Amino acid sequence: MSNRIITGFHAVEERVRRAAEEGKAKGLSLSYSKIGPRVKKILELAKKANIPAISVDGKTLDSLVQSLPETARDHRGIVLTVTGESSEAQNKVDFDQWILAAKGEDKKTVLILDSITDPHNVGAILRSCDQFGADLVVMPQRRGANDFEDNEIIARSSAGSSAWVPVAVVTNLVRAAQELKDAGFWLYGADAGGESVQKLHFAQKTAIVMGSEGKGIARLLSEQCDTIVSIPTCGKIDSLNVSVAAGVLLYERYRQTLAD
């Protein structure tokens, strides 16, 4: 158990909002040095959630964020401290339990992230997952951005979406893919040379596999995919950033679910 420091307007606001909705404000406190429109909005939410907020000077905030990764130290005048919480992200779910529940569902969207180690990309992907209704993100225990230090960057890059999107961290992605298939999911691997997403109709239960920008999807995981899907482009560079590609595929999946 440890103290956790959260920065960034979106990340702080969404964590406070979640606490208000779930009635779980214990251990949360805000420190702020100036009141602009965004800070005022957060403080109003905090008051409704019974989260204490104290006015401090800028140097105090600087000291609070000193241990964070450099990109997370820009506190913008407000910091949320979470006391007595496990360093593990609070949106993590048990994969096996999730699969059991999903077997009785008709329509689900899962995103599998294979060896995506940049927490900025993971955060951007979670933001798209939130916007386009992904039900679960599956990440590997190793070779992926999911540890405590990454959580702060992920929270900022996701604009707070990491507080909402369910994430399952598994020891073996290939085994997780097999379990998804056993539960009725169709697996789509995102890679060049596959079927154009413009011509493809996603299955009711869809799992999209995104590989790392350097190596793509690992061979054994790729062999589990039922279909390889590609995004038509016209640029001069090799490919889209993985977070952008994930956003495009999730949007198309979302668009199709609205049309069905």
PDB file of N, CA and C in Angstrom, residues 95-163:
ATOM      1  N   PHE A  95      -9.347 -11.524 -15.508  1.00  0.00           N
ATOM      2  CA  PHE A  95      -9.684 -11.949 -16.866  1.00  0.00           C
ATOM      3  C   PHE A  95     -10.620 -13.157 -16.860  1.00  0.00           C
ATOM      4  N   ASP A  96     -10.326 -14.159 -16.038  1.00  0.00           N
ATOM      5  CA  ASP A  96     -11.140 -15.378 -16.023  1.00  0.00           C
ATOM      6  C   ASP A  96     -12.580 -15.090 -15.608  1.00  0.00           C
ATOM      7  N   GLN A  97     -12.744 -14.220 -14.619  1.00  0.00           N
ATOM      8  CA  GLN A  97     -14.100 -13.855 -14.204  1.00  0.00           C
ATOM      9  C   GLN A  97     -14.817 -13.084 -15.302  1.00  0.00           C
ATOM     10  N   TRP A  98     -14.073 -12.205 -15.986  1.00  0.00           N
ATOM     11  CA  TRP A  98     -14.679 -11.432 -17.070  1.00  0.00           C
ATOM     12  C   TRP A  98     -15.146 -12.355 -18.189  1.00  0.00           C
ATOM     13  N   ILE A  99     -14.324 -13.349 -18.528  1.00  0.00           N
ATOM     14  CA  ILE A  99     -14.671 -14.298 -19.593  1.00  0.00           C
ATOM     15  C   ILE A  99     -15.937 -15.069 -19.232  1.00  0.00           C
ATOM     16  N   LEU A 100     -16.052 -15.507 -18.000  1.00  0.00           N
ATOM     17  CA  LEU A 100     -17.243 -16.245 -17.582  1.00  0.00           C
ATOM     18  C   LEU A 100     -18.504 -15.410 -17.779  1.00  0.00           C
ATOM     19  N   ALA A 101     -18.427 -14.144 -17.411  1.00  0.00           N
ATOM     20  CA  ALA A 101     -19.581 -13.261 -17.573  1.00  0.00           C
ATOM     21  C   ALA A 101     -19.873 -12.996 -19.046  1.00  0.00           C
ATOM     22  N   ALA A 102     -18.809 -12.895 -19.866  1.00  0.00           N
ATOM     23  CA  ALA A 102     -18.975 -12.561 -21.287  1.00  0.00           C
ATOM     24  C   ALA A 102     -19.595 -13.701 -22.086  1.00  0.00           C
ATOM     25  N   LYS A 103     -19.498 -14.916 -21.599  1.00  0.00           N
ATOM     26  CA  LYS A 103     -20.057 -16.052 -22.331  1.00  0.00           C
ATOM     27  C   LYS A 103     -21.569 -15.925 -22.510  1.00  0.00           C
ATOM     28  N   GLY A 104     -22.209 -15.236 -21.609  1.00  0.00           N
ATOM     29  CA  GLY A 104     -23.652 -15.068 -21.720  1.00  0.00           C
ATOM     30  C   GLY A 104     -24.072 -13.806 -22.449  1.00  0.00           C
ATOM     31  N   GLU A 105     -23.094 -13.062 -22.980  1.00  0.00           N
ATOM     32  CA  GLU A 105     -23.392 -11.804 -23.675  1.00  0.00           C
ATOM     33  C   GLU A 105     -23.361 -12.013 -25.193  1.00  0.00           C
ATOM     34  N   ASP A 106     -24.160 -11.219 -25.922  1.00  0.00           N
ATOM     35  CA  ASP A 106     -24.232 -11.345 -27.372  1.00  0.00           C
ATOM     36  C   ASP A 106     -23.220 -10.471 -28.096  1.00  0.00           C
ATOM     37  N   LYS A 107     -22.873  -9.328 -27.521  1.00  0.00           N
ATOM     38  CA  LYS A 107     -22.020  -8.362 -28.230  1.00  0.00           C
ATOM     39  C   LYS A 107     -20.980  -7.789 -27.278  1.00  0.00           C
ATOM     40  N   LYS A 108     -19.721  -7.964 -27.632  1.00  0.00           N
ATOM     41  CA  LYS A 108     -18.622  -7.457 -26.817  1.00  0.00           C
ATOM     42  C   LYS A 108     -17.466  -7.034 -27.719  1.00  0.00           C
ATOM     43  N   THR A 109     -16.679  -6.060 -27.245  1.00  0.00           N
ATOM     44  CA  THR A 109     -15.489  -5.612 -27.967  1.00  0.00           C
ATOM     45  C   THR A 109     -14.296  -5.647 -27.018  1.00  0.00           C
ATOM     46  N   VAL A 110     -13.267  -6.388 -27.424  1.00  0.00           N
ATOM     47  CA  VAL A 110     -12.051  -6.522 -26.623  1.00  0.00           C
ATOM     48  C   VAL A 110     -10.867  -6.054 -27.457  1.00  0.00           C
ATOM     49  N   LEU A 111      -9.918  -5.412 -26.819  1.00  0.00           N
ATOM     50  CA  LEU A 111      -8.684  -5.004 -27.484  1.00  0.00           C
ATOM     51  C   LEU A 111      -7.517  -5.678 -26.773  1.00  0.00           C
ATOM     52  N   ILE A 112      -6.684  -6.400 -27.532  1.00  0.00           N
ATOM     53  CA  ILE A 112      -5.507  -7.072 -26.988  1.00  0.00           C
ATOM     54  C   ILE A 112      -4.267  -6.293 -27.412  1.00  0.00           C
ATOM     55  N   LEU A 113      -3.441  -5.907 -26.450  1.00  0.00           N
ATOM     56  CA  LEU A 113      -2.225  -5.142 -26.731  1.00  0.00           C
ATOM     57  C   LEU A 113      -1.008  -6.034 -26.540  1.00  0.00           C
ATOM     58  N   ASP A 114      -0.315  -6.314 -27.623  1.00  0.00           N
ATOM     59  CA  ASP A 114       0.838  -7.206 -27.583  1.00  0.00           C
ATOM     60  C   ASP A 114       2.139  -6.399 -27.602  1.00  0.00           C
ATOM     61  N   SER A 115       2.835  -6.381 -26.475  1.00  0.00           N
ATOM     62  CA  SER A 115       4.169  -5.759 -26.374  1.00  0.00           C
ATOM     63  C   SER A 115       4.170  -4.269 -26.719  1.00  0.00           C
ATOM     64  N   ILE A 116       3.124  -3.563 -26.340  1.00  0.00           N
ATOM     65  CA  ILE A 116       3.095  -2.106 -26.519  1.00  0.00           C
ATOM     66  C   ILE A 116       3.633  -1.491 -25.228  1.00  0.00           C
ATOM     67  N   THR A 117       4.883  -1.057 -25.283  1.00  0.00           N
ATOM     68  CA  THR A 117       5.612  -0.668 -24.084  1.00  0.00           C
ATOM     69  C   THR A 117       5.589   0.828 -23.793  1.00  0.00           C
ATOM     70  N   ASP A 118       5.194   1.648 -24.749  1.00  0.00           N
ATOM     71  CA  ASP A 118       5.164   3.094 -24.536  1.00  0.00           C
ATOM     72  C   ASP A 118       3.874   3.471 -23.804  1.00  0.00           C
ATOM     73  N   PRO A 119       3.969   3.953 -22.545  1.00  0.00           N
ATOM     74  CA  PRO A 119       2.745   4.289 -21.802  1.00  0.00           C
ATOM     75  C   PRO A 119       1.932   5.403 -22.449  1.00  0.00           C
ATOM     76  N   HIS A 120       2.575   6.278 -23.245  1.00  0.00           N
ATOM     77  CA  HIS A 120       1.820   7.314 -23.956  1.00  0.00           C
ATOM     78  C   HIS A 120       0.877   6.667 -24.975  1.00  0.00           C
ATOM     79  N   ASN A 121       1.367   5.637 -25.687  1.00  0.00           N
ATOM     80  CA  ASN A 121       0.508   4.933 -26.635  1.00  0.00           C
ATOM     81  C   ASN A 121      -0.617   4.205 -25.921  1.00  0.00           C
ATOM     82  N   VAL A 122      -0.293   3.552 -24.802  1.00  0.00           N
ATOM     83  CA  VAL A 122      -1.326   2.837 -24.049  1.00  0.00           C
ATOM     84  C   VAL A 122      -2.400   3.809 -23.569  1.00  0.00           C
ATOM     85  N   GLY A 123      -1.976   4.965 -23.068  1.00  0.00           N
ATOM     86  CA  GLY A 123      -2.942   5.963 -22.615  1.00  0.00           C
ATOM     87  C   GLY A 123      -3.844   6.446 -23.735  1.00  0.00           C
ATOM     88  N   ALA A 124      -3.251   6.723 -24.905  1.00  0.00           N
ATOM     89  CA  ALA A 124      -4.045   7.176 -26.056  1.00  0.00           C
ATOM     90  C   ALA A 124      -5.022   6.095 -26.501  1.00  0.00           C
ATOM     91  N   ILE A 125      -4.586   4.838 -26.443  1.00  0.00           N
ATOM     92  CA  ILE A 125      -5.462   3.722 -26.817  1.00  0.00           C
ATOM     93  C   ILE A 125      -6.629   3.616 -25.839  1.00  0.00           C
ATOM     94  N   LEU A 126      -6.361   3.760 -24.549  1.00  0.00           N
ATOM     95  CA  LEU A 126      -7.442   3.701 -23.563  1.00  0.00           C
ATOM     96  C   LEU A 126      -8.455   4.819 -23.781  1.00  0.00           C
ATOM     97  N   ARG A 127      -7.973   5.976 -24.211  1.00  0.00           N
ATOM     98  CA  ARG A 127      -8.885   7.078 -24.501  1.00  0.00           C
ATOM     99  C   ARG A 127      -9.832   6.710 -25.639  1.00  0.00           C
ATOM    100  N   SER A 128      -9.293   6.070 -26.685  1.00  0.00           N
ATOM    101  CA  SER A 128     -10.143   5.614 -27.792  1.00  0.00           C
ATOM    102  C   SER A 128     -11.091   4.517 -27.324  1.00  0.00           C
ATOM    103  N   CYS A 129     -10.615   3.625 -26.451  1.00  0.00           N
ATOM    104  CA  CYS A 129     -11.472   2.565 -25.929  1.00  0.00           C
ATOM    105  C   CYS A 129     -12.670   3.140 -25.191  1.00  0.00           C
ATOM    106  N   ASP A 130     -12.427   4.184 -24.420  1.00  0.00           N
ATOM    107  CA  ASP A 130     -13.514   4.836 -23.695  1.00  0.00           C
ATOM    108  C   ASP A 130     -14.500   5.487 -24.662  1.00  0.00           C
ATOM    109  N   GLN A 131     -13.987   6.189 -25.659  1.00  0.00           N
ATOM    110  CA  GLN A 131     -14.842   6.921 -26.592  1.00  0.00           C
ATOM    111  C   GLN A 131     -15.653   5.998 -27.497  1.00  0.00           C
ATOM    112  N   PHE A 132     -15.089   4.828 -27.838  1.00  0.00           N
ATOM    113  CA  PHE A 132     -15.753   3.950 -28.794  1.00  0.00           C
ATOM    114  C   PHE A 132     -16.265   2.654 -28.170  1.00  0.00           C
ATOM    115  N   GLY A 133     -16.371   2.642 -26.855  1.00  0.00           N
ATOM    116  CA  GLY A 133     -17.121   1.590 -26.174  1.00  0.00           C
ATOM    117  C   GLY A 133     -16.472   0.228 -26.091  1.00  0.00           C
ATOM    118  N   ALA A 134     -15.151   0.154 -26.020  1.00  0.00           N
ATOM    119  CA  ALA A 134     -14.508  -1.141 -25.819  1.00  0.00           C
ATOM    120  C   ALA A 134     -14.843  -1.655 -24.418  1.00  0.00           C
ATOM    121  N   ASP A 135     -15.113  -2.948 -24.317  1.00  0.00           N
ATOM    122  CA  ASP A 135     -15.519  -3.521 -23.033  1.00  0.00           C
ATOM    123  C   ASP A 135     -14.342  -3.972 -22.179  1.00  0.00           C
ATOM    124  N   LEU A 136     -13.203  -4.257 -22.827  1.00  0.00           N
ATOM    125  CA  LEU A 136     -12.050  -4.748 -22.081  1.00  0.00           C
ATOM    126  C   LEU A 136     -10.785  -4.547 -22.898  1.00  0.00           C
ATOM    127  N   VAL A 137      -9.691  -4.200 -22.196  1.00  0.00           N
ATOM    128  CA  VAL A 137      -8.355  -4.185 -22.788  1.00  0.00           C
ATOM    129  C   VAL A 137      -7.533  -5.262 -22.096  1.00  0.00           C
ATOM    130  N   VAL A 138      -6.885  -6.110 -22.887  1.00  0.00           N
ATOM    131  CA  VAL A 138      -6.064  -7.192 -22.347  1.00  0.00           C
ATOM    132  C   VAL A 138      -4.599  -6.872 -22.614  1.00  0.00           C
ATOM    133  N   MET A 139      -3.787  -6.891 -21.552  1.00  0.00           N
ATOM    134  CA  MET A 139      -2.370  -6.561 -21.657  1.00  0.00           C
ATOM    135  C   MET A 139      -1.537  -7.668 -21.024  1.00  0.00           C
ATOM    136  N   PRO A 140      -0.293  -7.855 -21.498  1.00  0.00           N
ATOM    137  CA  PRO A 140       0.565  -8.885 -20.912  1.00  0.00           C
ATOM    138  C   PRO A 140       1.220  -8.409 -19.625  1.00  0.00           C
ATOM    139  N   GLN A 141       1.455  -9.344 -18.716  1.00  0.00           N
ATOM    140  CA  GLN A 141       2.125  -9.008 -17.467  1.00  0.00           C
ATOM    141  C   GLN A 141       3.551  -8.535 -17.717  1.00  0.00           C
ATOM    142  N   ARG A 142       4.183  -9.114 -18.729  1.00  0.00           N
ATOM    143  CA  ARG A 142       5.518  -8.696 -19.127  1.00  0.00           C
ATOM    144  C   ARG A 142       5.434  -8.112 -20.538  1.00  0.00           C
ATOM    145  N   ARG A 143       6.405  -7.320 -20.898  1.00  0.00           N
ATOM    146  CA  ARG A 143       6.493  -6.715 -22.226  1.00  0.00           C
ATOM    147  C   ARG A 143       5.287  -5.818 -22.518  1.00  0.00           C
ATOM    148  N   GLY A 144       4.912  -5.026 -21.528  1.00  0.00           N
ATOM    149  CA  GLY A 144       3.826  -4.089 -21.742  1.00  0.00           C
ATOM    150  C   GLY A 144       3.893  -2.978 -20.710  1.00  0.00           C
ATOM    151  N   ALA A 145       3.321  -1.827 -21.038  1.00  0.00           N
ATOM    152  CA  ALA A 145       3.322  -0.682 -20.112  1.00  0.00           C
ATOM    153  C   ALA A 145       2.156  -0.829 -19.157  1.00  0.00           C
ATOM    154  N   ASN A 146       2.419  -1.337 -17.958  1.00  0.00           N
ATOM    155  CA  ASN A 146       1.326  -1.498 -17.004  1.00  0.00           C
ATOM    156  C   ASN A 146       1.765  -1.403 -15.552  1.00  0.00           C
ATOM    157  N   ASP A 147       3.038  -1.023 -15.288  1.00  0.00           N
ATOM    158  CA  ASP A 147       3.459  -0.953 -13.899  1.00  0.00           C
ATOM    159  C   ASP A 147       3.119   0.412 -13.285  1.00  0.00           C
ATOM    160  N   PHE A 148       3.451   0.584 -12.006  1.00  0.00           N
ATOM    161  CA  PHE A 148       3.022   1.776 -11.261  1.00  0.00           C
ATOM    162  C   PHE A 148       3.562   3.068 -11.860  1.00  0.00           C
ATOM    163  N   GLU A 149       4.849   3.073 -12.237  1.00  0.00           N
ATOM    164  CA  GLU A 149       5.422   4.298 -12.799  1.00  0.00           C
ATOM    165  C   GLU A 149       4.707   4.664 -14.096  1.00  0.00           C
ATOM    166  N   ASP A 150       4.378   3.652 -14.902  1.00  0.00           N
ATOM    167  CA  ASP A 150       3.675   3.908 -16.157  1.00  0.00           C
ATOM    168  C   ASP A 150       2.271   4.448 -15.923  1.00  0.00           C
ATOM    169  N   ASN A 151       1.632   4.036 -14.802  1.00  0.00           N
ATOM    170  CA  ASN A 151       0.242   4.411 -14.562  1.00  0.00           C
ATOM    171  C   ASN A 151       0.025   5.915 -14.606  1.00  0.00           C
ATOM    172  N   GLU A 152       0.991   6.682 -14.093  1.00  0.00           N
ATOM    173  CA  GLU A 152       0.823   8.132 -14.066  1.00  0.00           C
ATOM    174  C   GLU A 152       0.830   8.710 -15.479  1.00  0.00           C
ATOM    175  N   ILE A 153       1.718   8.209 -16.323  1.00  0.00           N
ATOM    176  CA  ILE A 153       1.783   8.678 -17.720  1.00  0.00           C
ATOM    177  C   ILE A 153       0.547   8.216 -18.479  1.00  0.00           C
ATOM    178  N   ILE A 154       0.137   6.976 -18.238  1.00  0.00           N
ATOM    179  CA  ILE A 154      -1.050   6.439 -18.896  1.00  0.00           C
ATOM    180  C   ILE A 154      -2.277   7.271 -18.529  1.00  0.00           C
ATOM    181  N   ALA A 155      -2.395   7.624 -17.252  1.00  0.00           N
ATOM    182  CA  ALA A 155      -3.555   8.412 -16.807  1.00  0.00           C
ATOM    183  C   ALA A 155      -3.623   9.743 -17.535  1.00  0.00           C
ATOM    184  N   ARG A 156      -2.471  10.426 -17.664  1.00  0.00           N
ATOM    185  CA  ARG A 156      -2.460  11.715 -18.353  1.00  0.00           C
ATOM    186  C   ARG A 156      -2.730  11.552 -19.840  1.00  0.00           C
ATOM    187  N   SER A 157      -2.070  10.566 -20.471  1.00  0.00           N
ATOM    188  CA  SER A 157      -2.228  10.373 -21.916  1.00  0.00           C
ATOM    189  C   SER A 157      -3.633   9.924 -22.282  1.00  0.00           C
ATOM    190  N   SER A 158      -4.303   9.265 -21.347  1.00  0.00           N
ATOM    191  CA  SER A 158      -5.665   8.791 -21.623  1.00  0.00           C
ATOM    192  C   SER A 158      -6.705   9.860 -21.326  1.00  0.00           C
ATOM    193  N   ALA A 159      -6.260  11.040 -20.865  1.00  0.00           N
ATOM    194  CA  ALA A 159      -7.174  12.135 -20.494  1.00  0.00           C
ATOM    195  C   ALA A 159      -8.197  11.665 -19.471  1.00  0.00           C
ATOM    196  N   GLY A 160      -7.763  10.805 -18.542  1.00  0.00           N
ATOM    197  CA  GLY A 160      -8.650  10.335 -17.491  1.00  0.00           C
ATOM    198  C   GLY A 160      -9.394   9.057 -17.812  1.00  0.00           C
ATOM    199  N   SER A 161      -9.333   8.590 -19.056  1.00  0.00           N
ATOM    200  CA  SER A 161     -10.089   7.403 -19.444  1.00  0.00           C
ATOM    201  C   SER A 161      -9.605   6.144 -18.735  1.00  0.00           C
ATOM    202  N   SER A 162      -8.346   6.158 -18.270  1.00  0.00           N
ATOM    203  CA  SER A 162      -7.819   4.981 -17.586  1.00  0.00           C
ATOM    204  C   SER A 162      -8.547   4.707 -16.277  1.00  0.00           C
ATOM    205  N   ALA A 163      -9.315   5.669 -15.795  1.00  0.00           N
ATOM    206  CA  ALA A 163     -10.106   5.452 -14.585  1.00  0.00           C
ATOM    207  C   ALA A 163     -11.366   4.645 -14.868  1.00  0.00           C
TER     208      ALA A 163
END
